[in-house]
CSV table of C-alpha atoms in Angstrom, one decimal:
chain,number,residue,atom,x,y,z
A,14,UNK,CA,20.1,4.0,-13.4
A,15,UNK,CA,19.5,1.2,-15.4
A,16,UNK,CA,16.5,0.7,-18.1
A,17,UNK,CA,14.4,-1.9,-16.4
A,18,UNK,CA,14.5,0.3,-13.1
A,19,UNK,CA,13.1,3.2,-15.0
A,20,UNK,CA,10.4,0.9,-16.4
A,21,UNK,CA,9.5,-0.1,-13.4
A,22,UNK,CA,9.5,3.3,-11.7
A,23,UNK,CA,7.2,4.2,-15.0
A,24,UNK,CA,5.2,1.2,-13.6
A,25,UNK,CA,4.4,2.3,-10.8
A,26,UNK,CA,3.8,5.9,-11.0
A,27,UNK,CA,1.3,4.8,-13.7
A,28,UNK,CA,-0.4,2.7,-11.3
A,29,UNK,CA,-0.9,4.7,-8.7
A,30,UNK,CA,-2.0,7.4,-11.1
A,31,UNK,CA,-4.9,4.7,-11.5
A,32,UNK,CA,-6.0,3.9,-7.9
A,33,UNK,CA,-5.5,7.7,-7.2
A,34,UNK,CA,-8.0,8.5,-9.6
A,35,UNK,CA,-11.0,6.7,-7.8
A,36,UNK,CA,-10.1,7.4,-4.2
A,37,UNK,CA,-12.1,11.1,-4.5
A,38,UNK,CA,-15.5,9.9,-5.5
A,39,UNK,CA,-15.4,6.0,-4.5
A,40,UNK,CA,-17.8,7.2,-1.5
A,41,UNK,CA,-20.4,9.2,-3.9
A,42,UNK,CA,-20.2,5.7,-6.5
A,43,UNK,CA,-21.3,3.8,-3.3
A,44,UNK,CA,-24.5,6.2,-2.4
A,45,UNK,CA,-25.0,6.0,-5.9
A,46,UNK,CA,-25.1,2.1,-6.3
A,47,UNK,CA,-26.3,1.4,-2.8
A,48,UNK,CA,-29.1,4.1,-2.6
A,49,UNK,CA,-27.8,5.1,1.0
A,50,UNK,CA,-25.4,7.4,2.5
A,51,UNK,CA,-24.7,5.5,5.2
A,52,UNK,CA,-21.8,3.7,3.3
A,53,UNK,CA,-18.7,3.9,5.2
A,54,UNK,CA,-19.6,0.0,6.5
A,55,UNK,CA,-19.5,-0.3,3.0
A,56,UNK,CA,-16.0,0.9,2.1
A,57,UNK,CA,-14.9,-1.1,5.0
A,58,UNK,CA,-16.2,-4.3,3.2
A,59,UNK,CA,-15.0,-3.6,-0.2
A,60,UNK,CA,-11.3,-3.0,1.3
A,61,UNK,CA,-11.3,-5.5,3.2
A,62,UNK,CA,-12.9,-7.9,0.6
A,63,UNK,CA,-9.9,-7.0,-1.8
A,64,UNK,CA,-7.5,-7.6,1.1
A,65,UNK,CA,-8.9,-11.0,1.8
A,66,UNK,CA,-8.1,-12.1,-1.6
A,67,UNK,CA,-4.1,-10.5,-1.7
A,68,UNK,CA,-3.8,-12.4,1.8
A,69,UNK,CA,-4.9,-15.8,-0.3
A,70,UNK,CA,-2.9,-15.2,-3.1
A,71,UNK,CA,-0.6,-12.8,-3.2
A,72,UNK,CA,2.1,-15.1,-1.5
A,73,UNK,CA,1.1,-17.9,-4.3
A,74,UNK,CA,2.0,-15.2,-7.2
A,75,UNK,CA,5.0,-14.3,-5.1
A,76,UNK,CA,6.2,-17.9,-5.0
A,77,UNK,CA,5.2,-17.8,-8.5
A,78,UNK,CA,7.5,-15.5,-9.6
A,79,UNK,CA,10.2,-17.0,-7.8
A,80,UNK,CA,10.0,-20.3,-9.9
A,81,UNK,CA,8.8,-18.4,-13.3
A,82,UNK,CA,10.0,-15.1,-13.4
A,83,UNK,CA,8.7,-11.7,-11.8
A,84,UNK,CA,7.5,-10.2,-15.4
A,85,UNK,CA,4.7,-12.7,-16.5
A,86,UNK,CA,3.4,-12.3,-12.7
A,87,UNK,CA,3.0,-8.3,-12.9
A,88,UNK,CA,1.2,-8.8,-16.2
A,89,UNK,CA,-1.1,-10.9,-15.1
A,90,UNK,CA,-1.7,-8.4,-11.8
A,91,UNK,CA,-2.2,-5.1,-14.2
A,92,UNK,CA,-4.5,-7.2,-16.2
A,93,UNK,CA,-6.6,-8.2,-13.2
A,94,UNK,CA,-6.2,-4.3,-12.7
A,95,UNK,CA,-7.9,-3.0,-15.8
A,96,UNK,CA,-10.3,-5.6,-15.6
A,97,UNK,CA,-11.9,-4.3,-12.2
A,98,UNK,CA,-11.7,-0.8,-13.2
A,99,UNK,CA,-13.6,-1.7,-16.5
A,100,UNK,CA,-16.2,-3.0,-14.2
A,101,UNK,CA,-16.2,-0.3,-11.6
A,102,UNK,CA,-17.0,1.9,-14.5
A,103,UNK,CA,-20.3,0.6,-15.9
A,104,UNK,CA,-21.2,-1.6,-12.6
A,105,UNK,CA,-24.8,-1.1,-11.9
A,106,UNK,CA,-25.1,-3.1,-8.8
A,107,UNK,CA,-23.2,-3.2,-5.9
A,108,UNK,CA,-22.2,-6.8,-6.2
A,109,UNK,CA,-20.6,-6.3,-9.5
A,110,UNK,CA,-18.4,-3.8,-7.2
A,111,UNK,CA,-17.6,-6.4,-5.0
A,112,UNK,CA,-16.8,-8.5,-7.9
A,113,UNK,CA,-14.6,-6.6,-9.7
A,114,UNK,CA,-12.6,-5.6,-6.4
A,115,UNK,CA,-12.2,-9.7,-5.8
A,116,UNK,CA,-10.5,-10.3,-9.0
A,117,UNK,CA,-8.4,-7.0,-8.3
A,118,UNK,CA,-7.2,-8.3,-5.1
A,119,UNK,CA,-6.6,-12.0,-6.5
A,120,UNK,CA,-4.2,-10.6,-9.0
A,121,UNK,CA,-3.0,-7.7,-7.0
A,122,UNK,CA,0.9,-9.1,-6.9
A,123,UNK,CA,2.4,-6.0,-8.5
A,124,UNK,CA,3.4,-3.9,-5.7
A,125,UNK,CA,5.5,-7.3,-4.2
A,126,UNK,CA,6.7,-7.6,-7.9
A,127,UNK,CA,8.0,-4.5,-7.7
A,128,UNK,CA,9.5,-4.9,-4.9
A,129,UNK,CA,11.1,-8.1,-5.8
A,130,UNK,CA,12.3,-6.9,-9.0
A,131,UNK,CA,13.7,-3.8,-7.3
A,132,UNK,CA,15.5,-5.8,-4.9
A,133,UNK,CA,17.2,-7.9,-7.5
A,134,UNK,CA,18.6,-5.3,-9.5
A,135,UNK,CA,20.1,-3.2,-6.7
A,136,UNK,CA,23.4,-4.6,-4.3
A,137,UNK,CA,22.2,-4.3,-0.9
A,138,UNK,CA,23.8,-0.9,0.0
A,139,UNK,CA,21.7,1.0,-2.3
A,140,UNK,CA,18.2,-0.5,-1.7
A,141,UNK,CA,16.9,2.0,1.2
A,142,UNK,CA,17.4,4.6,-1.7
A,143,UNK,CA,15.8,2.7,-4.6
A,144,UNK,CA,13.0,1.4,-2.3
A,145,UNK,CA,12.6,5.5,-1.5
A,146,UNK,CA,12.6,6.1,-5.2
A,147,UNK,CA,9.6,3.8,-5.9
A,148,UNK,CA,7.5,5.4,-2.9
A,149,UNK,CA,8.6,8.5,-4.4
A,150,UNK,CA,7.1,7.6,-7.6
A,151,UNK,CA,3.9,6.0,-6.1
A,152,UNK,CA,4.2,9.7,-4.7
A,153,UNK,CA,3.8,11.3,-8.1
A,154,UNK,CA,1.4,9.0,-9.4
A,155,UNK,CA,-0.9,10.3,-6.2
A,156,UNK,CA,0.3,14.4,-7.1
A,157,UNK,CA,-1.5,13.9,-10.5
A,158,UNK,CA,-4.1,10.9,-10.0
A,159,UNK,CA,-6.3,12.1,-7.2
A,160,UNK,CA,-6.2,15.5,-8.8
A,161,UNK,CA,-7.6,14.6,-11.7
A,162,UNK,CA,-10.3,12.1,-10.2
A,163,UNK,CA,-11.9,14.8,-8.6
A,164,UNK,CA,-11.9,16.6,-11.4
A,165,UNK,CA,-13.2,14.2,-13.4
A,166,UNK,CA,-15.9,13.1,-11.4
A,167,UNK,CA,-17.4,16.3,-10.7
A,168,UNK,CA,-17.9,15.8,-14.5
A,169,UNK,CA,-19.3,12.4,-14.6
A,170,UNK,CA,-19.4,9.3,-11.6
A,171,UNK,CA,-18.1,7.1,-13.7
A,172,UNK,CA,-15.3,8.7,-15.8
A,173,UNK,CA,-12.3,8.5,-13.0
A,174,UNK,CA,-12.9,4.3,-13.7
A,175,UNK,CA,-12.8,4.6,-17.4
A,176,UNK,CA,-9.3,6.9,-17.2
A,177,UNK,CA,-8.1,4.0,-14.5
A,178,UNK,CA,-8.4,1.2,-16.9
A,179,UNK,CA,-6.8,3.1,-19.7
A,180,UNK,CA,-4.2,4.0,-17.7
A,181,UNK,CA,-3.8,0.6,-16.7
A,182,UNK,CA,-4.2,-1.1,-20.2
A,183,UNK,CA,-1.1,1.3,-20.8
A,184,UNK,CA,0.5,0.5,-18.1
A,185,UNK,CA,0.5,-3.5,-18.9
A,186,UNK,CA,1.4,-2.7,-22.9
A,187,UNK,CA,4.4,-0.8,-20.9
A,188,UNK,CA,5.6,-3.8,-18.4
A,189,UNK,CA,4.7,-6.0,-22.2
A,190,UNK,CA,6.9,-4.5,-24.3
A,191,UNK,CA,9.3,-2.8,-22.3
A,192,UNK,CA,10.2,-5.0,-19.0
A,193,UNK,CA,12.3,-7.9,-19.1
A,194,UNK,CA,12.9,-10.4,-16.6
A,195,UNK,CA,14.6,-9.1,-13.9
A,196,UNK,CA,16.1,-13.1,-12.8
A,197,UNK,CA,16.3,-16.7,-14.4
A,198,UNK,CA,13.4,-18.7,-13.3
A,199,UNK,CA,13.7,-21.7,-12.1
A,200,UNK,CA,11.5,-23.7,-13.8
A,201,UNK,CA,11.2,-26.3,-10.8
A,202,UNK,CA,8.2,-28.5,-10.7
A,203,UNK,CA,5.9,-26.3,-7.9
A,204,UNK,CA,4.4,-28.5,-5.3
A,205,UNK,CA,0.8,-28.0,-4.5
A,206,UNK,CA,1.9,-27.2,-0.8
A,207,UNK,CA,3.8,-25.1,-1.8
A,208,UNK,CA,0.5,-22.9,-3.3
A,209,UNK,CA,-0.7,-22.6,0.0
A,210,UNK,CA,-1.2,-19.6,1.2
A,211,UNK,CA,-0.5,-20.0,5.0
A,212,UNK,CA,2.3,-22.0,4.0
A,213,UNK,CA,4.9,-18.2,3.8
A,214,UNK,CA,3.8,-17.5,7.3
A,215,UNK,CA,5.0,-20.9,8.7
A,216,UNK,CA,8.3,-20.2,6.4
A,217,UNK,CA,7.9,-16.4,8.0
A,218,UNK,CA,7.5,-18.5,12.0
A,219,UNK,CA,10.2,-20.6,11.0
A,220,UNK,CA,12.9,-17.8,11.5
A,221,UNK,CA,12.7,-16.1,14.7
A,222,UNK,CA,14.5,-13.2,13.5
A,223,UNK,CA,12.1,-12.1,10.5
A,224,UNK,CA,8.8,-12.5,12.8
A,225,UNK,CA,9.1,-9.6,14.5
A,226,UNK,CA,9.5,-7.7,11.6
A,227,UNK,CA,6.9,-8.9,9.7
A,228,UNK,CA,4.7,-7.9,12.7
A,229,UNK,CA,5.3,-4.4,12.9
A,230,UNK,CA,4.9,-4.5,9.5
A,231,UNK,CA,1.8,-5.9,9.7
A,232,UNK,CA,0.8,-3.3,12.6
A,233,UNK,CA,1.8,-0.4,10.3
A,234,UNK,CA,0.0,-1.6,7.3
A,235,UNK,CA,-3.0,-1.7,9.6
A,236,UNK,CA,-2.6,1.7,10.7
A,237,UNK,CA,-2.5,3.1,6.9
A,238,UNK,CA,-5.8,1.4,6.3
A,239,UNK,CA,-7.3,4.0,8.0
A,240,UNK,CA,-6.4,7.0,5.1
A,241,UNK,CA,-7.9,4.5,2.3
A,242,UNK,CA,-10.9,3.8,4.3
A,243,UNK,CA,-12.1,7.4,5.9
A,244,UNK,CA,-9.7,10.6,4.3
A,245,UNK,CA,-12.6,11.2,1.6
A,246,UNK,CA,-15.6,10.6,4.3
A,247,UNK,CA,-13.8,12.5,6.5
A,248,UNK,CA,-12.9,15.5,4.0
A,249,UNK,CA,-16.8,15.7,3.2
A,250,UNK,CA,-18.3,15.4,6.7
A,251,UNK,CA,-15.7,17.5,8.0
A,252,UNK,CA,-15.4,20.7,5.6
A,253,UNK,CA,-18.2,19.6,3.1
A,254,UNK,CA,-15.3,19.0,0.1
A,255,UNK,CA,-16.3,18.2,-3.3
A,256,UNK,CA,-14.4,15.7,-4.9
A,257,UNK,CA,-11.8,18.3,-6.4
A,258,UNK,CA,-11.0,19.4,-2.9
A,259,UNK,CA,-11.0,15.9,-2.1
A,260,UNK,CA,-8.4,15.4,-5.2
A,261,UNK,CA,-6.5,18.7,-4.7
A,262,UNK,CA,-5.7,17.4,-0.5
A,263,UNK,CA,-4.4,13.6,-1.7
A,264,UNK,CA,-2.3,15.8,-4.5
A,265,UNK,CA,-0.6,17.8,-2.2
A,266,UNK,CA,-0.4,14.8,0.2
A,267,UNK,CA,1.9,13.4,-2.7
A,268,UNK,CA,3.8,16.1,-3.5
A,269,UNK,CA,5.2,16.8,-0.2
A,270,UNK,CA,5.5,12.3,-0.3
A,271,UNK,CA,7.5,12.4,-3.3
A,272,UNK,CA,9.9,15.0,-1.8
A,273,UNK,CA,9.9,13.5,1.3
A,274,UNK,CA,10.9,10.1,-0.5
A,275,UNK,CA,13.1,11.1,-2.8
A,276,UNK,CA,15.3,13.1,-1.1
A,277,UNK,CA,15.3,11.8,2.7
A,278,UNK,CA,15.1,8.2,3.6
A,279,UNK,CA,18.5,7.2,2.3
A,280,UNK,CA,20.5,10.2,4.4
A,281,UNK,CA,17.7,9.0,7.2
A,282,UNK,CA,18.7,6.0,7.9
A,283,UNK,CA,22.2,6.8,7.5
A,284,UNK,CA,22.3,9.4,9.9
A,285,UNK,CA,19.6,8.0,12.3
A,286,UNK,CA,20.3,4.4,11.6
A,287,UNK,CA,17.6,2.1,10.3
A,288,UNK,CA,15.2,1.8,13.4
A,289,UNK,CA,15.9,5.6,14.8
A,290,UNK,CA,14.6,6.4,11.1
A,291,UNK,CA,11.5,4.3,11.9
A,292,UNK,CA,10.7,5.6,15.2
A,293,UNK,CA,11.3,9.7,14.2
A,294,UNK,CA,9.0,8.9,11.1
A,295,UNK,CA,6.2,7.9,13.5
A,296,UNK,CA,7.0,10.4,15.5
A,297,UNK,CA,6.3,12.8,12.8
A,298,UNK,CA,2.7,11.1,11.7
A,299,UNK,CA,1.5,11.1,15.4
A,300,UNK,CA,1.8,14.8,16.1
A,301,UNK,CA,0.4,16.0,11.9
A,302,UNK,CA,-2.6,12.9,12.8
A,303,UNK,CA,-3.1,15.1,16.4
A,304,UNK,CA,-3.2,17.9,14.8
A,305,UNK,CA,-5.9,16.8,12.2
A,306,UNK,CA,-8.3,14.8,14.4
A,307,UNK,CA,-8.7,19.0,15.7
A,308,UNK,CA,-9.0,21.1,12.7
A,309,UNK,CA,-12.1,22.6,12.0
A,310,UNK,CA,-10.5,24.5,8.4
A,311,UNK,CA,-9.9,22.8,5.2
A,312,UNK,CA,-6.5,25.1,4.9
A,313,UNK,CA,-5.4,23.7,8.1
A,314,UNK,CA,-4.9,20.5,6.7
A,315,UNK,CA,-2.4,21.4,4.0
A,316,UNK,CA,-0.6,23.5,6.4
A,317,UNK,CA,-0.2,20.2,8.3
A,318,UNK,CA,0.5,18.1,5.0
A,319,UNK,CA,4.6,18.4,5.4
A,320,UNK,CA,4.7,17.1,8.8
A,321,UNK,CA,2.4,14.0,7.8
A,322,UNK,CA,4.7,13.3,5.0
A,323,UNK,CA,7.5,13.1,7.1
A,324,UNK,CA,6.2,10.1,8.5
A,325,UNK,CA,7.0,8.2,5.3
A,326,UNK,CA,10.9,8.2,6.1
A,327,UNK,CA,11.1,4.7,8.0
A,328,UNK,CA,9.8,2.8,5.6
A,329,UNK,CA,12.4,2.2,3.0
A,330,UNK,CA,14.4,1.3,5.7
A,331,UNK,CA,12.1,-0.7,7.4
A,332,UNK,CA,12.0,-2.7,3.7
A,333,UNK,CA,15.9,-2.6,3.3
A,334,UNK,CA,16.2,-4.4,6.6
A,335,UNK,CA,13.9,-7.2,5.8
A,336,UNK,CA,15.5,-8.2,2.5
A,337,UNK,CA,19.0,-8.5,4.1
A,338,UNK,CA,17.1,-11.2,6.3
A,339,UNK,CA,16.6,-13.8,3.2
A,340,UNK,CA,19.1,-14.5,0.3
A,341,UNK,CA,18.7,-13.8,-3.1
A,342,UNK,CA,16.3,-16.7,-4.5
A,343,UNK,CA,13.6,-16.5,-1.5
A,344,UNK,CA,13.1,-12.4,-2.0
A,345,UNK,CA,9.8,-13.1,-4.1
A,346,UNK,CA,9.0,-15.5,-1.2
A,347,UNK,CA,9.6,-12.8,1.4
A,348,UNK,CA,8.0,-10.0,-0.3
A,349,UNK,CA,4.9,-12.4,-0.4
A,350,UNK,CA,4.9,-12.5,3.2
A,351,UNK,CA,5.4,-8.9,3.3
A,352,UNK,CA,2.2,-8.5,0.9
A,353,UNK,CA,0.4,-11.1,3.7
A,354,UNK,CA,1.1,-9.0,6.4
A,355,UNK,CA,-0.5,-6.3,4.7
A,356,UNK,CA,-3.3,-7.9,3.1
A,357,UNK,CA,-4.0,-9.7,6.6
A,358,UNK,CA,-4.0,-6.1,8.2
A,359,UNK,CA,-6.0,-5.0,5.6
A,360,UNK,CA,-8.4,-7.9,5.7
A,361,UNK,CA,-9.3,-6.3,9.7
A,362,UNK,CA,-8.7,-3.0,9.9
A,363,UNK,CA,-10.9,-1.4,7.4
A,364,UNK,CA,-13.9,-2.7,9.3
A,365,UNK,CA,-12.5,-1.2,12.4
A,366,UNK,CA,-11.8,1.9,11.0
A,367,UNK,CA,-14.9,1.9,8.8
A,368,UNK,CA,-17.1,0.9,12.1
A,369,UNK,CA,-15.3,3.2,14.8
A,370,UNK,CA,-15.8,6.2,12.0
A,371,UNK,CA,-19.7,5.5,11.9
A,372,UNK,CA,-20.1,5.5,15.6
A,373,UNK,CA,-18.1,9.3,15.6
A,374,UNK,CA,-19.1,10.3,12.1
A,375,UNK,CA,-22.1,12.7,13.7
A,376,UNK,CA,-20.7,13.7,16.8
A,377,UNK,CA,-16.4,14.1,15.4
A,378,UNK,CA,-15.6,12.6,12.4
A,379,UNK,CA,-11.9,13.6,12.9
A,380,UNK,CA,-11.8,11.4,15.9
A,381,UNK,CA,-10.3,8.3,13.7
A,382,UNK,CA,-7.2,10.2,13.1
A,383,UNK,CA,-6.7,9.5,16.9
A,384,UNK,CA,-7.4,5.5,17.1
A,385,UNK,CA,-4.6,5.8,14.4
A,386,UNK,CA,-2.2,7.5,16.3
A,387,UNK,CA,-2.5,5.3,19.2
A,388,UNK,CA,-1.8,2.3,16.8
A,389,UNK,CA,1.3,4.2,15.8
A,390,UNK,CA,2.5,5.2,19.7
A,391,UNK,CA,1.9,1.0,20.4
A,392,UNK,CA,3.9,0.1,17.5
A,393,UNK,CA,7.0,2.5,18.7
A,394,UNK,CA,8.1,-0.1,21.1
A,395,UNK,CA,8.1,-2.9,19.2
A,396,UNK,CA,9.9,-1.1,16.5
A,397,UNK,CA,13.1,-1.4,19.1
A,398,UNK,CA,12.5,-4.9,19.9
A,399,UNK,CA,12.1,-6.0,16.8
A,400,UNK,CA,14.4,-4.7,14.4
A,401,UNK,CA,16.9,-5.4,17.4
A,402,UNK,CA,15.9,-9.0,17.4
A,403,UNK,CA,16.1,-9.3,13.8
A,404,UNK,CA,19.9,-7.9,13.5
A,405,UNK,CA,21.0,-10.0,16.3
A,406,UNK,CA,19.5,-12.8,13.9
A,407,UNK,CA,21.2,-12.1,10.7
A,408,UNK,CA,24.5,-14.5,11.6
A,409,UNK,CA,22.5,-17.1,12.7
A,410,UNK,CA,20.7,-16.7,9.0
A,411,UNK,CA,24.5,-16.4,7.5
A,412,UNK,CA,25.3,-19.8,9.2
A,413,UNK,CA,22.6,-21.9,8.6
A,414,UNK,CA,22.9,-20.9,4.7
A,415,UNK,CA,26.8,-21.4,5.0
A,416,UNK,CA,26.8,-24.7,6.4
């Protein structure tokens, strides 16, 4: 493997060692700002407040680094990074929360970066397997980062935030001095239509084959909200963790990830074929999110953590398959759409999930893991219509671009 793919790799770990760090005690930082423990309407808005702001401009830094380069775009998102964990840490009021979590999601280009800088170092054949490598080191970053948040802010509230901005403050000296540009920008004068941020969806409506895909992405992306929104309200209401316990689940989560990731999506979706792969990974989250919504012992949901992981196997090849849609010089552009579809979910879902888990949170908090699980069993179809649609549209794509 090359240098720049192990930077990148680095990258990534390192930030998801960051946002791993706060997910344990995010809920207790809430009650303690807000002076209420009814705050799961509250981690619905923040999430979805961050999501609204990717939706508006992660497609603009996508384009971005299409014209200028994918390097000086992830620098700016890791500064925007440290910047709103610098604030989350000595925030005394819960609008300078919200703040901080706006200028996060405005900058928060570098998981589409990555992608897009992944997908132009690697020939086609090998990008299920590099795409499984970087979920497999977002996997490690969540083995040590929850871990060590709980740990942490058992200690003190606020000490998870402070770790998260150094680690990202090294992680942008990394991409800094370390990274080079992964493509020759363009340098093209950039219309100001072209900074709108509905304008990748019309490109994305504009080709009949990718739509479907980007909607069962979207779907999906929704789904995941619901772990980011409710696992640590959840893990307290159900069997009273502290935020170790909370830390110690979400690390063993990403262990059996990173396994999963490493070592199985690539012989997945050869053996199974790209949409089989999808379908046996849902498969595979339905019944461990079944399972959960009834257990009534914290041990019964690490004996459960393998399955879960297993739902994780579709998704690299879920991503291969819409980058052989687009050629080379529109991946940013696509991955920006991508980023959209997940920011738009993300934008709605958290306040469903947040909502439905307040209206169950007395009576059976594990209830939520169910609403998820039938978003999953309604996507299953539409993961056979559309990946079929979009491979049926691939020489139509081939054409156009030839003639």
């Amino acid at each position: 493997m090359n240098t720049p793919l192990v930077v990148i790799y680095a990258a990534i770990c390192l930030d998801a060692v960051g946002v791993g760090l706060i997910f344990p005690i995010l809920p207790r930082l809430l009650e303690d700002v807000a002076h209420t423990q009814h705050i799961a309407p509250t981690i619905g808005i923040m999430v979805s407040l961050y999501a609204l702001m990717q939706f508006i401009f992660a497609p603009v830094l996508g384009a971005l680094s299409d014209n200028f380069g994918r390097r000086p775009v992830l620098l700016v998102s890791l500064a925007g990074a440290t910047v709103d964990y610098l604030v989350m840490a000595f925030a005394p009021q819960l609008w300078m929360l919200m703040l901080g979590r706006a200028i996060a999601g405005l900058t928060s280009a570098s998981t589409s970066v990555a992608a897009a800088y992944i997908t132009d170092m690697s020939p086609e054949d090998v990008r299920a397997r590099r795409f499984g490598l970087s979920n497999a080191m977002f996997g490690i970053g969540f083995i040590i980062g929850p871990a060590l948040g709980g740990i942490l802010g058992d200690q003190w509230l606020r000490l998870p935030f402070i770790a998260a901005a150094v680690l990202n403050g090294c992680n942008l000296l990394l991409a800094l001095f370390a990274l080079p540009e992964s493509r020759t920008p363009t340098r093209q004068k950039l219309e100001l239509a072209s900074l709108n941020p509905l304008r990748p969806l019309r490109w994305m409506f504009q080709m009949k084959g990718l739509l479907p895909i980007v909607f069962v992405y979207f779907l999906l992306s929704g789904a995941g909200e619901a772990y980011g929104t409710c696992w640590a309200l959840w893990g307290f209401d159900t069997f009273q963790w502290n935020g170790m316990r909370i830390g110690l689940s979400l690390g063993a989560f990403g262990i059996c990830q990173t396994l999963v990731q490493a070592f199985l999506p690539g012989p997945a979706a050869k053996f199974l074929g790209e949409r089989w792969a999808v379908v046996a990974g849902l498969t595979c989250a339905c019944v461990a999110l079944s399972l959960m919504a009834f257990a009534n012992q914290g041990w019964m949901v690490f004996a459960i953590m393998p399955v879960f992981a297993l739902g994780g196997i579709g998704t690299p090849a879920f991503q291969a398959l819409a980058t052989r849609q687009v050629d080379a010089a529109s991946q940013g552009q696509l991955q920006g759409v991508l980023a959209s579809a997940v920011s738009l979910a993300s934008v709605i879902t958290p306040l469903v999930f947040s909502t439905f888990y307040f209206l169950v949170q007395k009576e059976w908090p594990g209830a939520i893991w169910l609403l998820v699980v039938a978003v999953y069993a309604t996507a299953v179809p539409l993961v056979f219509l559309g990946t079929r649609s979009a491979r049926g549209a691939l020489p139509l794509l081939t054409a156009r671009r030839a003639s």
